[in-house]
PDB file of C-alpha atoms in Angstrom:
ATOM      1  CA  MET D 233     -19.308  28.086   0.163  1.00  0.00           C
ATOM      2  CA  GLY D 234     -15.680  26.898   0.196  1.00  0.00           C
ATOM      3  CA  ILE D 235     -14.378  30.454  -0.196  1.00  0.00           C
ATOM      4  CA  ARG D 236     -16.696  31.702   2.516  1.00  0.00           C
ATOM      5  CA  VAL D 237     -15.581  29.015   4.967  1.00  0.00           C
ATOM      6  CA  PHE D 238     -11.921  29.714   4.236  1.00  0.00           C
ATOM      7  CA  GLY D 239     -12.461  33.418   4.822  1.00  0.00           C
ATOM      8  CA  TRP D 240     -14.203  32.691   8.121  1.00  0.00           C
ATOM      9  CA  PHE D 241     -11.373  30.449   9.266  1.00  0.00           C
ATOM     10  CA  ARG D 242      -8.690  32.949   8.298  1.00  0.00           C
ATOM     11  CA  ARG D 243     -10.499  35.760  10.140  1.00  0.00           C
ATOM     12  CA  LYS D 244     -10.965  33.675  13.279  1.00  0.00           C
ATOM     13  CA  SER D 245      -7.331  32.545  13.136  1.00  0.00           C
ATOM     14  CA  VAL D 246      -6.159  36.147  13.254  1.00  0.00           C
ATOM     15  CA  GLU D 247      -8.587  37.062  16.040  1.00  0.00           C
ATOM     16  CA  LYS D 248      -8.072  34.107  18.389  1.00  0.00           C
ATOM     17  CA  GLY D 249      -4.854  32.395  17.394  1.00  0.00           C
ATOM     18  CA  HIS D 250      -4.450  29.773  14.688  1.00  0.00           C
ATOM     19  CA  PHE D 251      -5.644  26.594  16.401  1.00  0.00           C
ATOM     20  CA  ALA D 252      -8.012  28.382  18.769  1.00  0.00           C
ATOM     21  CA  ALA D 253     -10.155  29.157  15.730  1.00  0.00           C
ATOM     22  CA  LEU D 254     -11.128  25.495  15.647  1.00  0.00           C
ATOM     23  CA  ASP D 255     -12.946  25.807  18.972  1.00  0.00           C
ATOM     24  CA  SER D 256     -15.931  27.433  17.322  1.00  0.00           C
ATOM     25  CA  ALA D 257     -15.726  25.607  13.996  1.00  0.00           C
ATOM     26  CA  ARG D 258     -18.932  23.810  12.989  1.00  0.00           C
ATOM     27  CA  PHE D 259     -17.724  20.235  12.921  1.00  0.00           C
ATOM     28  CA  PRO D 260     -20.265  17.513  12.070  1.00  0.00           C
ATOM     29  CA  ASP D 261     -22.020  15.938  15.025  1.00  0.00           C
ATOM     30  CA  PHE D 262     -20.449  12.756  16.346  1.00  0.00           C
ATOM     31  CA  ALA D 263     -23.747  11.346  17.562  1.00  0.00           C
ATOM     32  CA  PRO D 264     -24.149   8.768  20.340  1.00  0.00           C
ATOM     33  CA  GLY D 265     -24.756   5.324  18.892  1.00  0.00           C
ATOM     34  CA  SER D 266     -22.618   5.943  15.816  1.00  0.00           C
ATOM     35  CA  VAL D 267     -19.215   4.751  14.618  1.00  0.00           C
ATOM     36  CA  TRP D 268     -16.565   6.854  12.916  1.00  0.00           C
ATOM     37  CA  LEU D 269     -13.817   5.036  11.010  1.00  0.00           C
ATOM     38  CA  VAL D 270     -10.839   7.393  11.051  1.00  0.00           C
ATOM     39  CA  GLY D 271      -7.490   7.113   9.318  1.00  0.00           C
ATOM     40  CA  ALA D 272      -4.623   8.075  11.626  1.00  0.00           C
ATOM     41  CA  GLY D 273      -2.082   8.581   8.842  1.00  0.00           C
ATOM     42  CA  PRO D 274       1.253   6.829   8.237  1.00  0.00           C
ATOM     43  CA  GLY D 275       2.965   7.602  11.549  1.00  0.00           C
ATOM     44  CA  ALA D 276       3.469  11.210  12.552  1.00  0.00           C
ATOM     45  CA  PRO D 277       0.556  12.416  14.711  1.00  0.00           C
ATOM     46  CA  GLY D 278       0.575  15.765  12.908  1.00  0.00           C
ATOM     47  CA  LEU D 279      -0.741  14.061   9.779  1.00  0.00           C
ATOM     48  CA  LEU D 280      -4.139  13.383  11.345  1.00  0.00           C
ATOM     49  CA  THR D 281      -7.001  15.269   9.693  1.00  0.00           C
ATOM     50  CA  LEU D 282      -9.082  17.924  11.464  1.00  0.00           C
ATOM     51  CA  LEU D 283     -12.102  15.623  11.405  1.00  0.00           C
ATOM     52  CA  GLY D 284      -9.994  12.908  12.993  1.00  0.00           C
ATOM     53  CA  TYR D 285      -8.874  15.269  15.732  1.00  0.00           C
ATOM     54  CA  HIS D 286     -12.490  16.268  16.341  1.00  0.00           C
ATOM     55  CA  ALA D 287     -13.475  12.614  16.668  1.00  0.00           C
ATOM     56  CA  LEU D 288     -10.689  11.949  19.183  1.00  0.00           C
ATOM     57  CA  GLY D 289     -12.017  14.680  21.415  1.00  0.00           C
ATOM     58  CA  ARG D 290     -15.622  13.471  21.275  1.00  0.00           C
ATOM     59  CA  ALA D 291     -15.339   9.679  21.328  1.00  0.00           C
ATOM     60  CA  ASP D 292     -16.524   7.585  24.273  1.00  0.00           C
ATOM     61  CA  ILE D 293     -14.865   4.425  22.970  1.00  0.00           C
ATOM     62  CA  ILE D 294     -11.661   4.294  20.894  1.00  0.00           C
ATOM     63  CA  VAL D 295     -10.839   0.989  19.203  1.00  0.00           C
ATOM     64  CA  TYR D 296      -7.341   1.485  17.839  1.00  0.00           C
ATOM     65  CA  ASP D 297      -4.804  -0.414  15.754  1.00  0.00           C
ATOM     66  CA  ALA D 298      -1.188  -1.316  16.445  1.00  0.00           C
ATOM     67  CA  LEU D 299       0.200   1.333  14.101  1.00  0.00           C
ATOM     68  CA  VAL D 300      -1.625   4.249  15.709  1.00  0.00           C
ATOM     69  CA  SER D 301       0.813   6.697  17.313  1.00  0.00           C
ATOM     70  CA  PRO D 302       0.575   6.780  21.143  1.00  0.00           C
ATOM     71  CA  ALA D 303       0.804  10.568  20.840  1.00  0.00           C
ATOM     72  CA  LEU D 304      -2.578  10.562  19.112  1.00  0.00           C
ATOM     73  CA  LEU D 305      -4.181   8.697  21.993  1.00  0.00           C
ATOM     74  CA  ASP D 306      -2.817  11.367  24.331  1.00  0.00           C
ATOM     75  CA  MET D 307      -4.981  13.865  22.420  1.00  0.00           C
ATOM     76  CA  ALA D 308      -8.146  11.864  23.032  1.00  0.00           C
ATOM     77  CA  ASN D 309     -11.067  12.618  25.298  1.00  0.00           C
ATOM     78  CA  PRO D 310      -9.585  11.800  28.745  1.00  0.00           C
ATOM     79  CA  ARG D 311     -12.797   9.996  29.689  1.00  0.00           C
ATOM     80  CA  ALA D 312     -12.741   7.737  26.619  1.00  0.00           C
ATOM     81  CA  GLU D 313     -12.220   4.001  27.014  1.00  0.00           C
ATOM     82  CA  LYS D 314      -9.335   2.870  24.825  1.00  0.00           C
ATOM     83  CA  ILE D 315      -9.475  -0.660  23.415  1.00  0.00           C
ATOM     84  CA  TYR D 316      -6.418  -2.098  21.667  1.00  0.00           C
ATOM     85  CA  ALA D 317      -7.236  -4.088  18.538  1.00  0.00           C
ATOM     86  CA  GLY D 318      -3.820  -4.286  16.928  1.00  0.00           C
ATOM     87  CA  LYS D 319      -2.752  -6.908  14.426  1.00  0.00           C
ATOM     88  CA  ARG D 320       0.919  -7.607  13.802  1.00  0.00           C
ATOM     89  CA  GLY D 321       2.246 -10.397  11.621  1.00  0.00           C
ATOM     90  CA  GLY D 322       3.415 -13.453  13.547  1.00  0.00           C
ATOM     91  CA  LYS D 323       1.957 -12.255  16.848  1.00  0.00           C
ATOM     92  CA  PRO D 324      -1.306 -13.135  18.633  1.00  0.00           C
ATOM     93  CA  SER D 325      -3.971 -10.799  17.285  1.00  0.00           C
ATOM     94  CA  PRO D 326      -7.683 -10.272  17.835  1.00  0.00           C
ATOM     95  CA  LYS D 327      -9.961 -11.773  15.201  1.00  0.00           C
ATOM     96  CA  GLN D 328     -11.518  -9.339  12.768  1.00  0.00           C
ATOM     97  CA  ALA D 329     -15.004 -10.629  13.566  1.00  0.00           C
ATOM     98  CA  ASP D 330     -14.487  -9.885  17.267  1.00  0.00           C
ATOM     99  CA  ILE D 331     -13.265  -6.348  16.525  1.00  0.00           C
ATOM    100  CA  THR D 332     -16.308  -5.623  14.375  1.00  0.00           C
ATOM    101  CA  LEU D 333     -18.610  -7.071  17.002  1.00  0.00           C
ATOM    102  CA  LYS D 334     -17.174  -4.653  19.581  1.00  0.00           C
ATOM    103  CA  LEU D 335     -17.978  -1.720  17.306  1.00  0.00           C
ATOM    104  CA  VAL D 336     -21.580  -2.839  16.977  1.00  0.00           C
ATOM    105  CA  GLU D 337     -22.030  -3.618  20.681  1.00  0.00           C
ATOM    106  CA  HIS D 338     -20.638  -0.302  21.900  1.00  0.00           C
ATOM    107  CA  ALA D 339     -22.629   1.685  19.346  1.00  0.00           C
ATOM    108  CA  ARG D 340     -25.836  -0.083  20.379  1.00  0.00           C
ATOM    109  CA  SER D 341     -25.117   0.854  23.985  1.00  0.00           C
ATOM    110  CA  GLY D 342     -25.304   4.510  22.951  1.00  0.00           C
ATOM    111  CA  LYS D 343     -21.583   5.244  22.829  1.00  0.00           C
ATOM    112  CA  ARG D 344     -19.701   7.374  20.329  1.00  0.00           C
ATOM    113  CA  VAL D 345     -17.332   4.790  18.869  1.00  0.00           C
ATOM    114  CA  LEU D 346     -14.104   5.784  17.126  1.00  0.00           C
ATOM    115  CA  ARG D 347     -12.403   3.108  15.065  1.00  0.00           C
ATOM    116  CA  LEU D 348      -8.893   4.515  14.702  1.00  0.00           C
ATOM    117  CA  LYS D 349      -6.815   2.824  12.016  1.00  0.00           C
ATOM    118  CA  GLY D 350      -3.296   3.469  10.772  1.00  0.00           C
ATOM    119  CA  GLY D 351      -3.010   5.093   7.365  1.00  0.00           C
ATOM    120  CA  ASP D 352      -6.346   5.158   5.569  1.00  0.00           C
ATOM    121  CA  PRO D 353      -9.126   2.865   6.828  1.00  0.00           C
ATOM    122  CA  MET D 354     -10.110   1.825   3.310  1.00  0.00           C
ATOM    123  CA  MET D 355      -6.606   1.034   2.011  1.00  0.00           C
ATOM    124  CA  PHE D 356      -5.783  -2.558   2.981  1.00  0.00           C
ATOM    125  CA  GLY D 357      -7.147  -1.765   6.448  1.00  0.00           C
ATOM    126  CA  ARG D 358     -10.262  -3.973   6.329  1.00  0.00           C
ATOM    127  CA  GLY D 359     -12.352  -0.880   6.856  1.00  0.00           C
ATOM    128  CA  GLY D 360     -14.651  -2.024   4.074  1.00  0.00           C
ATOM    129  CA  GLU D 361     -15.469  -5.214   5.976  1.00  0.00           C
ATOM    130  CA  GLU D 362     -16.277  -3.251   9.118  1.00  0.00           C
ATOM    131  CA  VAL D 363     -18.499  -0.843   7.196  1.00  0.00           C
ATOM    132  CA  GLN D 364     -20.361  -3.762   5.619  1.00  0.00           C
ATOM    133  CA  THR D 365     -21.277  -5.051   9.066  1.00  0.00           C
ATOM    134  CA  LEU D 366     -22.216  -1.621  10.401  1.00  0.00           C
ATOM    135  CA  ALA D 367     -24.489  -1.037   7.414  1.00  0.00           C
ATOM    136  CA  ARG D 368     -26.089  -4.470   7.788  1.00  0.00           C
ATOM    137  CA  GLU D 369     -26.726  -3.802  11.487  1.00  0.00           C
ATOM    138  CA  ASN D 370     -28.129  -0.317  10.764  1.00  0.00           C
ATOM    139  CA  ILE D 371     -25.408   1.411  12.793  1.00  0.00           C
ATOM    140  CA  PRO D 372     -24.832   5.004  11.614  1.00  0.00           C
ATOM    141  CA  PHE D 373     -21.240   5.518  10.501  1.00  0.00           C
ATOM    142  CA  ARG D 374     -18.879   8.038   8.942  1.00  0.00           C
ATOM    143  CA  ILE D 375     -15.649   7.340   7.057  1.00  0.00           C
ATOM    144  CA  VAL D 376     -12.860   9.850   7.672  1.00  0.00           C
ATOM    145  CA  PRO D 377     -10.035   9.193   5.189  1.00  0.00           C
ATOM    146  CA  GLY D 378      -6.433   9.296   6.322  1.00  0.00           C
ATOM    147  CA  ILE D 379      -3.088   9.773   4.599  1.00  0.00           C
ATOM    148  CA  THR D 380      -2.033   6.336   3.435  1.00  0.00           C
ATOM    149  CA  ALA D 381       1.579   5.201   3.829  1.00  0.00           C
ATOM    150  CA  GLY D 382       1.817   4.435   0.123  1.00  0.00           C
ATOM    151  CA  ILE D 383       1.594   8.163  -0.569  1.00  0.00           C
ATOM    152  CA  GLY D 384       2.398  10.069   2.632  1.00  0.00           C
ATOM    153  CA  GLY D 385       5.003   7.640   3.935  1.00  0.00           C
ATOM    154  CA  LEU D 386       6.857   7.721   0.641  1.00  0.00           C
ATOM    155  CA  ALA D 387       6.689  11.522   0.610  1.00  0.00           C
ATOM    156  CA  TYR D 388       8.509  11.576   3.960  1.00  0.00           C
ATOM    157  CA  ALA D 389      11.245   9.522   2.303  1.00  0.00           C
ATOM    158  CA  GLY D 390      11.531  11.990  -0.554  1.00  0.00           C
ATOM    159  CA  ILE D 391       9.768   9.668  -3.001  1.00  0.00           C
ATOM    160  CA  PRO D 392       6.864  11.013  -5.090  1.00  0.00           C
ATOM    161  CA  VAL D 393       4.441   8.190  -5.886  1.00  0.00           C
ATOM    162  CA  THR D 394       3.944   9.746  -9.325  1.00  0.00           C
ATOM    163  CA  HIS D 395       6.047  12.083 -11.429  1.00  0.00           C
ATOM    164  CA  ARG D 396       5.240  13.077 -14.970  1.00  0.00           C
ATOM    165  CA  ASP D 397       8.791  12.265 -16.095  1.00  0.00           C
ATOM    166  CA  THR D 398       8.550   8.656 -14.900  1.00  0.00           C
ATOM    167  CA  ASN D 399       4.982   7.373 -14.492  1.00  0.00           C
ATOM    168  CA  HIS D 400       1.354   8.216 -15.094  1.00  0.00           C
ATOM    169  CA  THR D 401       0.087   5.102 -13.319  1.00  0.00           C
ATOM    170  CA  VAL D 402       0.716   3.331 -10.029  1.00  0.00           C
ATOM    171  CA  ILE D 403      -0.377  -0.034  -8.635  1.00  0.00           C
ATOM    172  CA  PHE D 404      -1.045  -0.602  -4.926  1.00  0.00           C
ATOM    173  CA  LEU D 405      -0.470  -4.194  -3.818  1.00  0.00           C
ATOM    174  CA  THR D 406      -0.853  -5.998  -0.506  1.00  0.00           C
ATOM    175  CA  GLY D 407       1.976  -8.354   0.376  1.00  0.00           C
ATOM    176  CA  HIS D 408      -0.045 -10.983   2.211  1.00  0.00           C
ATOM    177  CA  ASP D 409      -3.544 -12.445   2.379  1.00  0.00           C
ATOM    178  CA  GLU D 410      -5.798 -12.919   5.409  1.00  0.00           C
ATOM    179  CA  LYS D 411      -3.913 -16.089   6.368  1.00  0.00           C
ATOM    180  CA  GLY D 412      -0.501 -14.426   6.182  1.00  0.00           C
ATOM    181  CA  GLY D 413       0.620 -16.019   2.917  1.00  0.00           C
ATOM    182  CA  ILE D 414       1.347 -14.488  -0.477  1.00  0.00           C
ATOM    183  CA  PRO D 415      -1.921 -13.225  -1.992  1.00  0.00           C
ATOM    184  CA  GLN D 416      -3.346 -15.947  -4.206  1.00  0.00           C
ATOM    185  CA  GLY D 417      -5.766 -13.723  -6.072  1.00  0.00           C
ATOM    186  CA  VAL D 418      -3.082 -11.573  -7.701  1.00  0.00           C
ATOM    187  CA  ASP D 419      -2.598 -11.872 -11.457  1.00  0.00           C
ATOM    188  CA  TRP D 420       1.197 -11.540 -11.366  1.00  0.00           C
ATOM    189  CA  PRO D 421       1.720 -11.625 -15.155  1.00  0.00           C
ATOM    190  CA  ALA D 422      -0.861  -8.856 -15.555  1.00  0.00           C
ATOM    191  CA  ILE D 423       0.563  -6.469 -12.963  1.00  0.00           C
ATOM    192  CA  ALA D 424       4.279  -7.150 -13.426  1.00  0.00           C
ATOM    193  CA  THR D 425       4.652  -4.734 -16.318  1.00  0.00           C
ATOM    194  CA  ALA D 426       1.330  -2.870 -16.165  1.00  0.00           C
ATOM    195  CA  SER D 427       2.771   0.155 -14.362  1.00  0.00           C
ATOM    196  CA  PRO D 428       6.262   1.602 -13.909  1.00  0.00           C
ATOM    197  CA  VAL D 429       5.549   1.922 -10.175  1.00  0.00           C
ATOM    198  CA  ILE D 430       4.201  -0.707  -7.774  1.00  0.00           C
ATOM    199  CA  VAL D 431       3.684   0.196  -4.113  1.00  0.00           C
ATOM    200  CA  MET D 432       3.563  -2.762  -1.735  1.00  0.00           C
ATOM    201  CA  TYR D 433       2.015  -2.815   1.727  1.00  0.00           C
ATOM    202  CA  MET D 434       2.893  -5.429   4.367  1.00  0.00           C
ATOM    203  CA  ALA D 435       5.236  -7.157   1.921  1.00  0.00           C
ATOM    204  CA  VAL D 436       8.597  -7.403   3.716  1.00  0.00           C
ATOM    205  CA  LYS D 437       8.113 -11.027   4.776  1.00  0.00           C
ATOM    206  CA  HIS D 438       7.264 -12.266   1.287  1.00  0.00           C
ATOM    207  CA  LEU D 439       9.335  -9.775  -0.730  1.00  0.00           C
ATOM    208  CA  PRO D 440      11.853 -12.346  -2.083  1.00  0.00           C
ATOM    209  CA  SER D 441       9.003 -14.543  -3.341  1.00  0.00           C
ATOM    210  CA  ILE D 442       7.089 -11.575  -4.738  1.00  0.00           C
ATOM    211  CA  ALA D 443      10.235 -10.436  -6.556  1.00  0.00           C
ATOM    212  CA  GLU D 444      10.625 -13.881  -8.099  1.00  0.00           C
ATOM    213  CA  LYS D 445       7.047 -13.827  -9.363  1.00  0.00           C
ATOM    214  CA  LEU D 446       7.388 -10.341 -10.838  1.00  0.00           C
ATOM    215  CA  ILE D 447      10.679 -11.132 -12.582  1.00  0.00           C
ATOM    216  CA  ALA D 448       9.280 -14.417 -13.921  1.00  0.00           C
ATOM    217  CA  ALA D 449       6.353 -12.429 -15.303  1.00  0.00           C
ATOM    218  CA  GLY D 450       8.640 -10.044 -17.179  1.00  0.00           C
ATOM    219  CA  ARG D 451       9.643  -7.315 -14.725  1.00  0.00           C
ATOM    220  CA  ASP D 452      13.226  -6.117 -15.080  1.00  0.00           C
ATOM    221  CA  GLY D 453      15.365  -7.291 -12.168  1.00  0.00           C
ATOM    222  CA  SER D 454      17.393  -4.086 -12.335  1.00  0.00           C
ATOM    223  CA  ASP D 455      14.385  -1.936 -11.414  1.00  0.00           C
ATOM    224  CA  ARG D 456      14.932   0.241  -8.349  1.00  0.00           C
ATOM    225  CA  LEU D 457      13.410  -0.926  -5.067  1.00  0.00           C
ATOM    226  CA  ALA D 458      13.113   1.153  -1.893  1.00  0.00           C
ATOM    227  CA  ILE D 459      11.869   0.022   1.510  1.00  0.00           C
ATOM    228  CA  VAL D 460      10.739   2.798   3.854  1.00  0.00           C
ATOM    229  CA  SER D 461      10.539   1.618   7.468  1.00  0.00           C
ATOM    230  CA  ASN D 462       8.742   3.521  10.253  1.00  0.00           C
ATOM    231  CA  ALA D 463       7.641   6.137   7.754  1.00  0.00           C
ATOM    232  CA  ALA D 464       7.096   9.692   9.014  1.00  0.00           C
ATOM    233  CA  LEU D 465       8.600   8.893  12.419  1.00  0.00           C
ATOM    234  CA  PRO D 466      11.927  10.053  13.900  1.00  0.00           C
ATOM    235  CA  ASP D 467      13.421   6.553  13.435  1.00  0.00           C
ATOM    236  CA  GLN D 468      12.444   6.346   9.775  1.00  0.00           C
ATOM    237  CA  SER D 469      14.963   4.468   7.636  1.00  0.00           C
ATOM    238  CA  VAL D 470      15.209   3.736   3.920  1.00  0.00           C
ATOM    239  CA  LEU D 471      16.850   0.733   2.304  1.00  0.00           C
ATOM    240  CA  GLU D 472      17.520   0.989  -1.431  1.00  0.00           C
ATOM    241  CA  THR D 473      18.294  -1.978  -3.678  1.00  0.00           C
ATOM    242  CA  THR D 474      16.961  -3.571  -6.878  1.00  0.00           C
ATOM    243  CA  LEU D 475      14.193  -6.060  -7.538  1.00  0.00           C
ATOM    244  CA  GLY D 476      16.702  -8.699  -8.543  1.00  0.00           C
ATOM    245  CA  ARG D 477      18.513  -8.395  -5.229  1.00  0.00           C
ATOM    246  CA  ALA D 478      15.381  -8.614  -3.096  1.00  0.00           C
ATOM    247  CA  GLY D 479      16.286 -12.201  -2.288  1.00  0.00           C
ATOM    248  CA  ASP D 480      19.331 -10.939  -0.399  1.00  0.00           C
ATOM    249  CA  LEU D 481      16.932  -9.492   2.167  1.00  0.00           C
ATOM    250  CA  ALA D 482      15.484 -12.873   3.141  1.00  0.00           C
ATOM    251  CA  ASP D 483      17.579 -13.051   6.302  1.00  0.00           C
ATOM    252  CA  ALA D 484      17.979  -9.310   6.843  1.00  0.00           C
ATOM    253  CA  ALA D 485      16.387  -7.599   9.817  1.00  0.00           C
ATOM    254  CA  VAL D 486      14.345  -5.032   7.874  1.00  0.00           C
ATOM    255  CA  PRO D 487      12.454  -2.866  10.390  1.00  0.00           C
ATOM    256  CA  THR D 488       8.679  -2.983  10.147  1.00  0.00           C
ATOM    257  CA  PRO D 489       6.161  -1.545   9.542  1.00  0.00           C
ATOM    258  CA  ALA D 490       7.478  -0.766   6.094  1.00  0.00           C
ATOM    259  CA  ILE D 491       6.161   0.416   2.751  1.00  0.00           C
ATOM    260  CA  ILE D 492       7.917  -0.774  -0.407  1.00  0.00           C
ATOM    261  CA  VAL D 493       8.054   1.001  -3.746  1.00  0.00           C
ATOM    262  CA  LEU D 494       9.265  -0.589  -6.965  1.00  0.00           C
ATOM    263  CA  GLY D 495      10.115   1.646  -9.889  1.00  0.00           C
ATOM    264  CA  PRO D 496      12.046   4.722 -10.982  1.00  0.00           C
ATOM    265  CA  VAL D 497      10.466   7.229  -8.576  1.00  0.00           C
ATOM    266  CA  SER D 498      12.871   6.358  -5.759  1.00  0.00           C
ATOM    267  CA  ARG D 499      15.647   8.056  -7.724  1.00  0.00           C
ATOM    268  CA  TYR D 500      14.188  11.407  -6.710  1.00  0.00           C
ATOM    269  CA  ARG D 501      15.428  10.808  -3.170  1.00  0.00           C
ATOM    270  CA  GLU D 502      18.763  12.140  -4.341  1.00  0.00           C
ATOM    271  CA  THR D 503      17.269  15.646  -4.302  1.00  0.00           C
ATOM    272  CA  PHE D 504      13.919  15.225  -2.487  1.00  0.00           C
ATOM    273  CA  ASP D 505      15.166  13.627   0.751  1.00  0.00           C
ATOM    274  CA  TRP D 506      13.978  16.379   3.078  1.00  0.00           C
ATOM    275  CA  TYR D 507      13.032  14.582   6.320  1.00  0.00           C
ATOM    276  CA  ALA D 508      16.435  14.485   8.018  1.00  0.00           C
ATOM    277  CA  GLY D 509      18.517  16.011  10.791  1.00  0.00           C
ATOM    278  CA  PRO D 510      16.800  18.534  13.076  1.00  0.00           C
ATOM    279  CA  LEU D 511      13.430  18.009  11.336  1.00  0.00           C
ATOM    280  CA  ARG D 512      13.146  14.643  13.044  1.00  0.00           C
ATOM    281  CA  GLU D 513      13.361  16.222  16.466  1.00  0.00           C
ATOM    282  CA  ASN D 514       9.767  17.407  16.179  1.00  0.00           C
ATOM    283  CA  THR D 515       7.722  14.298  16.981  1.00  0.00           C
ATOM    284  CA  ILE D 516       4.517  15.852  15.627  1.00  0.00           C
ATOM    285  CA  GLY D 517       5.924  15.344  12.154  1.00  0.00           C
TER     286      GLY D 517
END
């Protein structure tokens, strides 16, 4: 079936033009009264999946996060109602319960509801909590994965999250809990040396404290640390230091959103740093 579909797409691409072939593609039905949770990717609008693009064009209601590119919303159904539900640290934000309630209410009114979330909806995006409620309320839903910043954002910085010469494992860690503090449920001694690479989401604010905990638990303070800010966007920047010097960043104005990677993989930037110069002029990615 996969080969047959690919052959169909390639034939249609030649006949009608590459993207025009999607006009007659048999996308799944985005039914009224249902909710699609879609990952928007790490930043560049071009990293949205085909299913995500299909949902944008069909949705009646779009409930979107702060990190969703405005360029993606420009691709949406022009008749769709757009509802901002962004959460940013230290700023007034809607409560998660209220966001989920909106999804349920709009779906019950017969709308096609698109929950558009930065990165991947199931990677530290509270998508699981929203799905729990939808399932409990018998609201039909679909999960459309997105490219998470801990993989795609690092790739745009020339950092492979795994490389067979450096690591066969990776740990993904959130840098704060639901109240904005350092996660209390993390077994720091267990994770400190469990993997050569640790990728940290939403961790800039607490990075000095996290570094202290990791070093106290046995992590080498000389380990490489890279902070990728505004990943996959024209203003992307990368700050490279070591774990032991993370405390020096306490008063630094590190741009956010940012993804942080601890471990030897950031050394590959020396040869893999491809997203630079004229490539950044294309805002699609």
